[in-house]
CSV table of C-alpha atoms and ligand atoms in Angstrom, one decimal:
chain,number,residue,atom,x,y,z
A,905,UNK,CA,21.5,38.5,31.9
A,906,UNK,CA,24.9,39.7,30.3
A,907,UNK,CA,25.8,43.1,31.7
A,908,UNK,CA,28.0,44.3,28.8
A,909,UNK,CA,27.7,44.0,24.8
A,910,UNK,CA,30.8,43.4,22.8
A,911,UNK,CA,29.1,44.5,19.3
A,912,UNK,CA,30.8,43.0,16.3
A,913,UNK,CA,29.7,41.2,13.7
A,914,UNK,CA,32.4,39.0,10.9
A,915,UNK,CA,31.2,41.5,8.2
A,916,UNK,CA,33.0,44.1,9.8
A,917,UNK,CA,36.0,42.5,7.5
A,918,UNK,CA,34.7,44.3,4.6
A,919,UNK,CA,36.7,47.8,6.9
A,920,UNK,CA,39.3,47.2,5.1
A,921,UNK,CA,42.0,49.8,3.4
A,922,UNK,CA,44.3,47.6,2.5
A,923,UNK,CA,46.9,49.5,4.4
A,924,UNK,CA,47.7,49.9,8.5
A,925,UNK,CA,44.4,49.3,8.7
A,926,UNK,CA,43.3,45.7,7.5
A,927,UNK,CA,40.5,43.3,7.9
A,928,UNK,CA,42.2,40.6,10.5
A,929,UNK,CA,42.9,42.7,13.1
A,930,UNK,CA,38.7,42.2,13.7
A,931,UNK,CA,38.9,38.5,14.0
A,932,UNK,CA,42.1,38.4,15.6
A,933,UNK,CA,41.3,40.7,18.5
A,934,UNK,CA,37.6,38.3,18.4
A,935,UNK,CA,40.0,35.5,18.9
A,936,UNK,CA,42.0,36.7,21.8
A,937,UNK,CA,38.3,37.8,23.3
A,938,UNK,CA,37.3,34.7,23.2
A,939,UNK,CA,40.2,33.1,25.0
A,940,UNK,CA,40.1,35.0,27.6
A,941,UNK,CA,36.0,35.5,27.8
A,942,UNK,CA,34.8,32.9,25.7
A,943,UNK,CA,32.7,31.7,28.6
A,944,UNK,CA,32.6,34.5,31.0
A,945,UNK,CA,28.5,35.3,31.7
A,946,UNK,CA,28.8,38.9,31.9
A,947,UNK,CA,29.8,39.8,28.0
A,948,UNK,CA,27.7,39.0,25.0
A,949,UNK,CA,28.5,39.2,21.6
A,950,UNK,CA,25.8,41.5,19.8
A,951,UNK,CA,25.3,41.6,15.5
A,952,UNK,CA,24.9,45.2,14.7
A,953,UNK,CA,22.7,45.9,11.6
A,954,UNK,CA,23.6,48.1,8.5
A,955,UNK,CA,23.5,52.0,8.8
A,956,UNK,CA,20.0,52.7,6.9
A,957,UNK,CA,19.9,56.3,5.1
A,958,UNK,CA,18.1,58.1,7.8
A,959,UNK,CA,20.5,56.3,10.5
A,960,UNK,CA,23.2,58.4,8.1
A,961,UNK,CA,21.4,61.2,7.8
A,962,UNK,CA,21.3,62.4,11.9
A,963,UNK,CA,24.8,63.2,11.1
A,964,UNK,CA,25.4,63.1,7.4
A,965,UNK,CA,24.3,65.5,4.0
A,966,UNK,CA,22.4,63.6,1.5
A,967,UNK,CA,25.4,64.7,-0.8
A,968,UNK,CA,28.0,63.2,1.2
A,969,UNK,CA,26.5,59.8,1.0
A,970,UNK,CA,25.5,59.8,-2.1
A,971,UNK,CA,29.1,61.1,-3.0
A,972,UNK,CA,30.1,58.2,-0.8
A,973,UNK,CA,27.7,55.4,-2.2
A,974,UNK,CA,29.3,56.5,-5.9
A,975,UNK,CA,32.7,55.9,-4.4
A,976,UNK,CA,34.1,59.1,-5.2
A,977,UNK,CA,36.7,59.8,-2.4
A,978,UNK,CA,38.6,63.2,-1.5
A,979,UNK,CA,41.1,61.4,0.3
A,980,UNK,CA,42.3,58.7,-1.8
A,981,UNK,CA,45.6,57.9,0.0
A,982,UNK,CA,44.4,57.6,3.4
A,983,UNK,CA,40.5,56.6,2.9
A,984,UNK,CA,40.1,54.9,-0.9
A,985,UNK,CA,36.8,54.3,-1.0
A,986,UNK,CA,35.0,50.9,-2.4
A,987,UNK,CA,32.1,48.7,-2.4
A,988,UNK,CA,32.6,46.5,0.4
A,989,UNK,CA,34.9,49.4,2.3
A,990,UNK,CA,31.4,51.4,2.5
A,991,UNK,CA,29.5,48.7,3.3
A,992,UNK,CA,32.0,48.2,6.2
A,993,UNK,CA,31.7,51.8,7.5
A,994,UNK,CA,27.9,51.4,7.3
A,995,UNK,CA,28.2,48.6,9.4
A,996,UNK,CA,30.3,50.5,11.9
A,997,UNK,CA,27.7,53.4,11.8
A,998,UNK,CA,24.9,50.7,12.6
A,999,UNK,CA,27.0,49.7,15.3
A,1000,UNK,CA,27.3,52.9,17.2
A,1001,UNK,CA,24.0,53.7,16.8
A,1002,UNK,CA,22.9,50.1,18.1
A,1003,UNK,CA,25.9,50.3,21.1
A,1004,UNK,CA,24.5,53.4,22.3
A,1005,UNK,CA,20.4,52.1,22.3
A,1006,UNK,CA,21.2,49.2,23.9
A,1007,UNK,CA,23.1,51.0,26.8
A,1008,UNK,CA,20.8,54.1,27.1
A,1009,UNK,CA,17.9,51.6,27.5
A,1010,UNK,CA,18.9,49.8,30.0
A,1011,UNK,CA,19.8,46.5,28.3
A,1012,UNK,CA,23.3,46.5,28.9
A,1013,UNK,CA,25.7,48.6,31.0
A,1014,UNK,CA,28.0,48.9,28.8
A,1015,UNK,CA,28.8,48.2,25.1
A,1016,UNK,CA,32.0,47.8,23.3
A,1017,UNK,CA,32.2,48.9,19.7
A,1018,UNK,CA,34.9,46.8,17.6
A,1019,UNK,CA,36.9,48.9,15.1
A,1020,UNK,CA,34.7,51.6,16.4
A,1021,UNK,CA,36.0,55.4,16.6
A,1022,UNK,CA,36.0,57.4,13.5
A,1023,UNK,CA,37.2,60.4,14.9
A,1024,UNK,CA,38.2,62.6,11.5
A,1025,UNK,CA,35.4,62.2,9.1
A,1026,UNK,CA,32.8,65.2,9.3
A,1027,UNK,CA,29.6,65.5,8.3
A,1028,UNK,CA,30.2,66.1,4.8
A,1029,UNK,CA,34.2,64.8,4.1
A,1030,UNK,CA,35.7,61.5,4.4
A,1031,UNK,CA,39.4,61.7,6.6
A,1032,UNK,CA,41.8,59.6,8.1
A,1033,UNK,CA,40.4,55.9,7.6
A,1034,UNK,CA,36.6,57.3,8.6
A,1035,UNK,CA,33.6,58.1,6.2
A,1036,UNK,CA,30.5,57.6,8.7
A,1037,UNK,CA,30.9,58.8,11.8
A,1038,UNK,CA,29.8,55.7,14.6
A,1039,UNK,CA,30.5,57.9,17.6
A,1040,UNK,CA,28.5,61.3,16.2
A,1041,UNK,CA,25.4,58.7,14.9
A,1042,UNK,CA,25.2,57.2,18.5
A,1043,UNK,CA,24.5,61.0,20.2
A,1044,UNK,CA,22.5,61.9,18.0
A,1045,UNK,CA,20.4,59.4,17.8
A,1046,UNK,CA,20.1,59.2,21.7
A,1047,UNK,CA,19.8,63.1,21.9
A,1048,UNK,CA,17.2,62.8,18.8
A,1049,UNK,CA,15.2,59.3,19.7
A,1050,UNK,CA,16.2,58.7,23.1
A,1051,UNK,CA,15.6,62.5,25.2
A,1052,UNK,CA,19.3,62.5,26.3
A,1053,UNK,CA,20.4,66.4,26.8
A,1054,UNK,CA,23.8,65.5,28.4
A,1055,UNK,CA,26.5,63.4,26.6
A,1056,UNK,CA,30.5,63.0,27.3
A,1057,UNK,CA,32.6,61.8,24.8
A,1058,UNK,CA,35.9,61.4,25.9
A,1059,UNK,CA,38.4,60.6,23.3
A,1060,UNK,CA,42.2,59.3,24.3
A,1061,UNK,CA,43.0,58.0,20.7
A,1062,UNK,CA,46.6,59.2,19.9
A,1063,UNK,CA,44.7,61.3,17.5
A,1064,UNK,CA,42.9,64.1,18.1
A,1065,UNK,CA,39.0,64.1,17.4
A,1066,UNK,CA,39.2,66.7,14.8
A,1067,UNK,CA,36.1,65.2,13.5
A,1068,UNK,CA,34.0,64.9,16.5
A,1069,UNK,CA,35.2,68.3,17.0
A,1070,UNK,CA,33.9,70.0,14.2
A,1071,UNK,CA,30.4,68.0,14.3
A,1072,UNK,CA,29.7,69.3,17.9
A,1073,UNK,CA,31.3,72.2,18.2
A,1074,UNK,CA,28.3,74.3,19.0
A,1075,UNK,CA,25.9,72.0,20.7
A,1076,UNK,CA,25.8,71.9,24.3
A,1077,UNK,CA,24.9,68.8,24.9
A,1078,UNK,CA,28.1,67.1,24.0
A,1079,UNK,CA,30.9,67.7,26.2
A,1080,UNK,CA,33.7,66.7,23.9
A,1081,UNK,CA,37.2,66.3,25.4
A,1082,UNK,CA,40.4,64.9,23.5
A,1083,UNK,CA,43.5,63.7,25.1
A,1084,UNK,CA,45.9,63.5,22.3
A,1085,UNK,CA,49.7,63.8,21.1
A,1086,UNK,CA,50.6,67.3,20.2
A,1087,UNK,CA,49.3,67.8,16.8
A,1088,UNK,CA,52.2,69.5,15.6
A,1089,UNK,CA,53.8,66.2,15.6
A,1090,UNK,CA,51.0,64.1,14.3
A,1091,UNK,CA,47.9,64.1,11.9
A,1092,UNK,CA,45.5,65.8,12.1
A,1093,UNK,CA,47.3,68.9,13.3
A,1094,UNK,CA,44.2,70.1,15.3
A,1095,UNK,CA,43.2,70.2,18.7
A,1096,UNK,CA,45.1,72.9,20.2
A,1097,UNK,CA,44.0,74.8,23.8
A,1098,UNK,CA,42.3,77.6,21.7
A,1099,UNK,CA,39.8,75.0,20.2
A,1100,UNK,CA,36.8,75.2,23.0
A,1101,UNK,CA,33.8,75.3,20.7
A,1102,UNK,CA,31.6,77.8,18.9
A,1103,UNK,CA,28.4,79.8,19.3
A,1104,UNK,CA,26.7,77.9,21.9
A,1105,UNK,CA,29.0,75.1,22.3
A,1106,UNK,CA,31.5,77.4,23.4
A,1107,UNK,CA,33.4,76.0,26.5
A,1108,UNK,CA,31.8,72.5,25.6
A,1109,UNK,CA,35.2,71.2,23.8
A,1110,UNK,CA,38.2,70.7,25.4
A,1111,UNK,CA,41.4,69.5,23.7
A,1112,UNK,CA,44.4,68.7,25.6
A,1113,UNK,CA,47.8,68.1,23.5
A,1114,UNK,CA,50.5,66.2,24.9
A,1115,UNK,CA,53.8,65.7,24.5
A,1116,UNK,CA,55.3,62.6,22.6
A,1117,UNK,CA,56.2,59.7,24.6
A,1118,UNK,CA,53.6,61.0,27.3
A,1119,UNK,CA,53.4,58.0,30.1
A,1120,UNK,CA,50.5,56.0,32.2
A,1121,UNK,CA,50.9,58.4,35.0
A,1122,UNK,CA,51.0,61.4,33.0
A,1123,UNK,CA,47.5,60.6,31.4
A,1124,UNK,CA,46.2,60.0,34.7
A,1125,UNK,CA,47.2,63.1,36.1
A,1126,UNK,CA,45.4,64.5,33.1
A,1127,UNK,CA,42.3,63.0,33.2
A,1128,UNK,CA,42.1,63.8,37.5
A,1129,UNK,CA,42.9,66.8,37.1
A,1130,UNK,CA,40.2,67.6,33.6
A,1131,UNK,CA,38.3,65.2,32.8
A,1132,UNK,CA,36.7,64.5,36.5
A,1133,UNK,CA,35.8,67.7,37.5
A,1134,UNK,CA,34.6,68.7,34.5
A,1135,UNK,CA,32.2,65.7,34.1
A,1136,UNK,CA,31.3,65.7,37.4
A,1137,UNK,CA,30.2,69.6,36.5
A,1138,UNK,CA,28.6,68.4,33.5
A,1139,UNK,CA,26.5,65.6,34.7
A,1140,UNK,CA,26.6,63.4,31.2
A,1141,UNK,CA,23.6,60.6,31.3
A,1142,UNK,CA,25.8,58.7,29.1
A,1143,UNK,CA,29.2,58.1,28.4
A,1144,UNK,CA,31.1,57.5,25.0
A,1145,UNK,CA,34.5,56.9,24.8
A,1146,UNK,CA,37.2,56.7,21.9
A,1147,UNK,CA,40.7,55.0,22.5
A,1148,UNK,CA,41.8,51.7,20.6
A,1149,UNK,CA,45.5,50.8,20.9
A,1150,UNK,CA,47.4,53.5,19.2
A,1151,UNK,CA,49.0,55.6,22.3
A,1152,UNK,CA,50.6,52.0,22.9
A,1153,UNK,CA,54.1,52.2,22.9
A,1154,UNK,CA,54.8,49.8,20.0
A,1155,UNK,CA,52.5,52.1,17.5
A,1156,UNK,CA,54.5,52.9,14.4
A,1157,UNK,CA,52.4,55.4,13.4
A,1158,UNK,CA,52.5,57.7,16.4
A,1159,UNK,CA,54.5,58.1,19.4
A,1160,UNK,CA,53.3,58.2,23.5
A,1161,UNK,CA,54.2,56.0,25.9
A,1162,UNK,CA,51.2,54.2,27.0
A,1163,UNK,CA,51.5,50.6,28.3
A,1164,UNK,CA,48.6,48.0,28.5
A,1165,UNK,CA,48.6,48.9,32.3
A,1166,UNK,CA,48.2,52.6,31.4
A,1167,UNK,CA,45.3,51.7,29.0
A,1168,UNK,CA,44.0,49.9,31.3
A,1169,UNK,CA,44.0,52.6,33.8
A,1170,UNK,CA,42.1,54.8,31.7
A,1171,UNK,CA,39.3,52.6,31.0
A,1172,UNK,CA,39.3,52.1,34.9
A,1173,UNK,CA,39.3,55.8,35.8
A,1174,UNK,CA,36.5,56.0,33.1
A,1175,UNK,CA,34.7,53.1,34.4
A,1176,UNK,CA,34.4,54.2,37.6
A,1177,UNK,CA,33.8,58.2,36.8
A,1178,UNK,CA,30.6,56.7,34.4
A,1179,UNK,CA,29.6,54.6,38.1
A,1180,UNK,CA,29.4,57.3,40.0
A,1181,UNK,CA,27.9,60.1,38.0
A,1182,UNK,CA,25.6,58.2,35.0
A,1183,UNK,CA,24.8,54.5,36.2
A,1184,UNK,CA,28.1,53.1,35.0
A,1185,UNK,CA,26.4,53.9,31.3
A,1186,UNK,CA,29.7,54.0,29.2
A,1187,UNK,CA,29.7,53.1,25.0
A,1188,UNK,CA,33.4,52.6,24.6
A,1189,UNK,CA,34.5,52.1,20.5
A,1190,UNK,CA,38.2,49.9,20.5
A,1191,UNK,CA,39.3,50.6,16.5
A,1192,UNK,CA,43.1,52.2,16.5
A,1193,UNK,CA,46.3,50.3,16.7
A,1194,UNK,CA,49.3,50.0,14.1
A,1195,UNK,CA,51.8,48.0,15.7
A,1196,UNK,CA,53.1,45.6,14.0
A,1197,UNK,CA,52.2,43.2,15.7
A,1198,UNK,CA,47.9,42.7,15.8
A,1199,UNK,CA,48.0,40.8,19.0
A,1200,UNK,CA,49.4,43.7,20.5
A,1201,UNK,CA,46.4,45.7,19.3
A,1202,UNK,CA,44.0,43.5,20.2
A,1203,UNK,CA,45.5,43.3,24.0
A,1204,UNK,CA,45.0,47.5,23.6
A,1205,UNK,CA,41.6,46.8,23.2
A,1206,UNK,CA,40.9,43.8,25.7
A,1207,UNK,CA,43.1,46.5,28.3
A,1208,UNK,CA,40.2,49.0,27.7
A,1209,UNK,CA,37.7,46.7,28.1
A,1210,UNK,CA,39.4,45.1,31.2
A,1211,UNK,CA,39.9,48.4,32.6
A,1212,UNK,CA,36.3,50.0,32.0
A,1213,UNK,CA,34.6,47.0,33.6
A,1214,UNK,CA,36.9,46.4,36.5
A,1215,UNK,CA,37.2,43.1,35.6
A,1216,UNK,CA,40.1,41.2,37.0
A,1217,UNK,CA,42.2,39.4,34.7
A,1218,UNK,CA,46.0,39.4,33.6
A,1219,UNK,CA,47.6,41.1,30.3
A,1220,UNK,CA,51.1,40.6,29.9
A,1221,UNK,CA,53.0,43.0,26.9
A,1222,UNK,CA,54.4,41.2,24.4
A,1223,UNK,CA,57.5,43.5,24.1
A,1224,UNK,CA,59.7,44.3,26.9
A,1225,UNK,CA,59.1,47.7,27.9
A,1226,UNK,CA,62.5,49.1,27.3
A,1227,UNK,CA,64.3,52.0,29.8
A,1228,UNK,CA,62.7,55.0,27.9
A,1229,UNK,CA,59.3,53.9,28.6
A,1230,UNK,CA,59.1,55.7,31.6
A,1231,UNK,CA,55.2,56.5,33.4
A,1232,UNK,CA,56.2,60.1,34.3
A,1233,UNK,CA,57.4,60.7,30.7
A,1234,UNK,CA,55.7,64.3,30.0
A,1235,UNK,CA,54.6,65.0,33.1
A,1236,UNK,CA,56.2,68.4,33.6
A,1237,UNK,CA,54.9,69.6,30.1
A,1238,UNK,CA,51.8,68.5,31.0
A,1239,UNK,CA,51.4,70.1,34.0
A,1240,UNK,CA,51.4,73.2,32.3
A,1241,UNK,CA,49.2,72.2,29.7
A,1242,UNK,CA,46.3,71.6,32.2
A,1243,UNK,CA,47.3,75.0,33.8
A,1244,UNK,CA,46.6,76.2,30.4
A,1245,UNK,CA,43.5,74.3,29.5
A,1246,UNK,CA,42.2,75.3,33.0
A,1247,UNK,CA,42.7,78.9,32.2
A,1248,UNK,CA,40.7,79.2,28.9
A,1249,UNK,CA,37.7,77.2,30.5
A,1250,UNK,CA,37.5,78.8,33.8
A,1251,UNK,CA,35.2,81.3,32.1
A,1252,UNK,CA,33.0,78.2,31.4
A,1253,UNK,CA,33.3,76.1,34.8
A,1254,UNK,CA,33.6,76.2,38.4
A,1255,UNK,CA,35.6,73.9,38.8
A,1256,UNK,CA,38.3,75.5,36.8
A,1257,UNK,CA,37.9,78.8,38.7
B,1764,ZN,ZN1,44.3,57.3,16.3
């Protein structure tokens, strides 16, 4: 039996803006996947189904979708919405939701979600290329359907998970932490220290800005020094995470420092944290990426995928990393960030104390 689920299906074409974010990036990354694990017996290829109306409703008002269903975006320049575009991010939603069942049950260890991630959307708004939101349908339906009281989302898109955020923000039951560039230099221009969660939640959201051009290192050093103490505090049953390709260093829409290597290295510290604390169960959703170049995306995605399941096998960039591409890049800055983030959560955790 396969032990991890790439889930992805060729309608998934239909998520298409017609901007940054275009339909081949799906079948070329599906390509690359396939020439390098075409034939490898551990990954299977898994059809999600469409999003049904109570699927969307765990998450979503029954304005929203119809609002959605009528086509009728708020935010025409970044998320037009249109037929087959809200097909697409039904299809996305479906996928979520079926990543995270087949994981929690047992099935698979893992499950990859393609163009997965919508981080912006809310419950009720459409934002930054999301309308459904894949990774807030998978908890809830495994907190709803499936008994889990303890899920991690870990988030290390360029972006931060404004989104997530808002949708979580005062349950405790999702540990929500975002790794992502300072958002006073990049959309959505949320996710400062401050933002820990409300009510209930409060202490149960961590966001951690860093500086542009941030290195592999410096993430590491982040995610030792936050991440695994915190989730080995929490106890998650489950993992989700959200990264894609965009803190690449060839992203023209934002600006760290990550190489595939330090991708990589995330998805490994991940793979390894979700081993020893939750039966390796990780849901990991691969959608960002604007380099030019969508081979370089789709090696983002494989690096993650590498990474998470330990799996040995060589990526090579396909731009030389120039001098200013340093690992430490922002690691003094950073070192007082966490100082900072440990010192508005040590009310929260021990391990911060
Ligand atoms: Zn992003």
């Amino acid at each position: 039996m396969s032990r991890y689920a790439i889930v992805y299906d060729e309608k998934l074409k239909e998520y298409d803006l017609g901007h940054v974010l275009k339909q081949d990036r799906y079948q070329i990354f599906i390509n690359l996947f396939k020439q390098k694990f075409g034939s490898h017996p551990d990954f299977e290829i898994v059809s999600p189904s469409y999003a049904t109306e109570n699927d969307l409703k765990l998450i979503h008002t029954e304005e929203y979708i119809r609002r959605v269903e009528k086509c009728e975006s708020k935010d025409p320049y970044d998320t037009p919405l249109s037929p087959g575009f809200v097909r697409g991010t039904k299809l996305l939603a479906g996928a979520g939701k079926l990543a995270g069942e087949v994981v929690q049950s047992g099935k698979y260890e893992k499950a990859f979600v393609v163009g997965g991630g919508v981080q912006h959307a809310t419950r009720n708004h459409e934002k930054g290329f999301g309308v459904f939101s894949d990774v807030g349908i998978c908890a809830e339906n495994l907190m709803r359907n499936f008994g889990v009281n303890r899920i991690l989302i870990i988030d290390t898109d360029a972006h931060a998970g404004d989104g997530i955020y808002e949708i979580f923000s005062k349950d405790s039951r999702v540990l929500f932490i975002s790794i992502h560039q300072n958002p006073l230099t990049l959309y959505p221009g949320k996710g400062f220290v401050d933002e820990i969660g409300e009510g209930h939640g409060k202490g149960y959201s961590v966001n951690i800005p860093m500086p542009p051009g941030s290195g592999d290192h410096t993430y590491e050093y982040v995610l030792n020094e936050i991440l695994i103490p915190i989730a080995e505090e929490f106890m998650p049953e489950i993992i989700l995470m959200v990264d894609g390709s965009d803190p690449h260093f060839t992203d023209r829409i934002t600006q760290m420092g990550l190489t595939l290597k330090g991708i990589r290295s995330i998805g490994s510290i991940i793979g390894q944290l979700a081993s020893k604390i939750c039966e390796g169960k990780v849901v990991d959703f691969i959608g960002s990426g604007y380099s030019d170049s969508l081979q370089i995306v789709s090696l983002g995605w494989l690096a993650s995928i590498v990474g998470v399941t330990g799996i040995q096998i060589e990526l090579e960039e396909l731009k030389p990393i120039s001098r200013d591409i340093n690992p430490n890049n922002g690691l003094k800055e950073a070192v007082k960030i966490v100082r900072r983030v440990k010192n508005k959560l040590s009310h929260y955790w021990k391990c911060f104390n």
